[in-house]
Amino acid sequence: MKATLEFNLPEERTEHICAVKGMDAIAVIDDLLEEIRSFLKYNGGEFREWRTKEGGTHTACAETLEKVRSYIWELRKDNEIPDLI
């Protein structure tokens, strides 16, 4: 089976970019979920600790990241966004 998408460029440039970059967007979502998982399960990843421009150190709140992760999964399910295999 084949599918062909056609766009009237430049008028539909935004729609074209969204269609072309869809897989990249899913990869970004998966990377974000993996970083959240890393923090929640292993206390690691990008959310473990970071420095602000002022030099202060921060760490993420596990409860907040759990809520964000749940919300992302809910949005994925509602919008039928597939998992990367």
Coordinates of C-alpha atoms in Angstrom, one line a residue:
M1 CA 0.0 0.0 0.0
K2 CA 1.2 3.5 -0.8
A3 CA 0.1 6.9 0.4
T4 CA 0.9 10.2 -1.3
L5 CA 0.4 13.6 0.3
E6 CA 0.3 16.7 -1.9
F7 CA 0.7 20.3 -0.7
N8 CA 0.3 23.6 -2.4
L9 CA 3.6 25.3 -1.7
P10 CA 4.3 27.9 -0.4
E11 CA 0.8 28.4 0.9
E12 CA 0.7 25.0 2.8
R13 CA 4.3 25.1 3.9
T14 CA 3.5 24.7 7.6
E15 CA 1.3 21.6 6.9
H16 CA 4.1 20.2 4.7
I17 CA 6.7 20.6 7.4
C18 CA 4.4 19.0 10.0
A19 CA 3.9 16.0 7.7
V20 CA 7.6 15.7 6.9
K21 CA 8.8 16.1 10.5
G22 CA 6.2 14.0 12.2
M23 CA 8.6 11.1 12.9
D24 CA 11.1 13.6 14.4
A25 CA 8.4 15.0 16.7
I26 CA 7.5 11.5 17.9
A27 CA 11.2 10.9 18.6
V28 CA 11.4 14.1 20.6
I29 CA 8.4 13.0 22.7
D30 CA 10.0 9.6 23.2
D31 CA 13.3 11.1 24.3
L32 CA 11.5 13.4 26.8
L33 CA 9.6 10.4 28.2
E34 CA 12.9 8.4 28.5
E35 CA 14.5 11.3 30.4
I36 CA 11.6 11.5 32.8
R37 CA 11.8 7.7 33.3
S38 CA 15.5 7.9 33.9
F39 CA 15.0 10.5 36.7
L40 CA 12.0 8.7 38.3
K41 CA 13.6 5.2 38.2
Y42 CA 17.3 5.8 38.6
N43 CA 17.5 9.5 39.8
G44 CA 19.5 10.2 36.6
G45 CA 19.2 11.9 33.3
E46 CA 18.7 15.6 32.4
F47 CA 16.3 16.3 35.2
R48 CA 18.6 15.1 38.0
E49 CA 20.4 18.4 38.3
W50 CA 21.1 21.5 36.3
R51 CA 22.6 24.9 36.7
T52 CA 20.7 28.1 36.1
K53 CA 22.2 31.1 34.3
E54 CA 22.8 32.6 37.7
G55 CA 24.8 29.6 38.8
G56 CA 22.2 28.0 41.1
T57 CA 21.6 24.3 41.1
H58 CA 18.2 22.7 40.7
T59 CA 16.7 19.3 40.6
A60 CA 13.3 18.2 39.3
C61 CA 10.3 17.3 41.5
A62 CA 9.4 13.7 41.0
E63 CA 5.7 14.3 41.6
T64 CA 5.6 17.0 38.9
L65 CA 7.5 14.8 36.4
E66 CA 5.2 11.9 37.1
K67 CA 2.2 14.1 36.3
V68 CA 3.9 15.4 33.1
R69 CA 4.6 11.9 32.0
S70 CA 1.0 10.8 32.6
Y71 CA -0.3 13.8 30.7
I72 CA 2.0 13.2 27.8
W73 CA 0.8 9.5 27.6
E74 CA -2.8 10.6 27.9
L75 CA -2.3 13.1 25.0
R76 CA -0.6 10.4 22.9
K77 CA -3.4 8.0 23.4
D78 CA -6.1 10.6 22.7
N79 CA -4.4 11.7 19.5
E80 CA -3.4 8.1 18.5
I81 CA 0.3 9.0 18.3
P82 CA 2.2 5.7 18.0
D83 CA 5.2 4.4 19.9
L84 CA 8.5 4.2 18.1
I85 CA 9.5 0.6 17.6

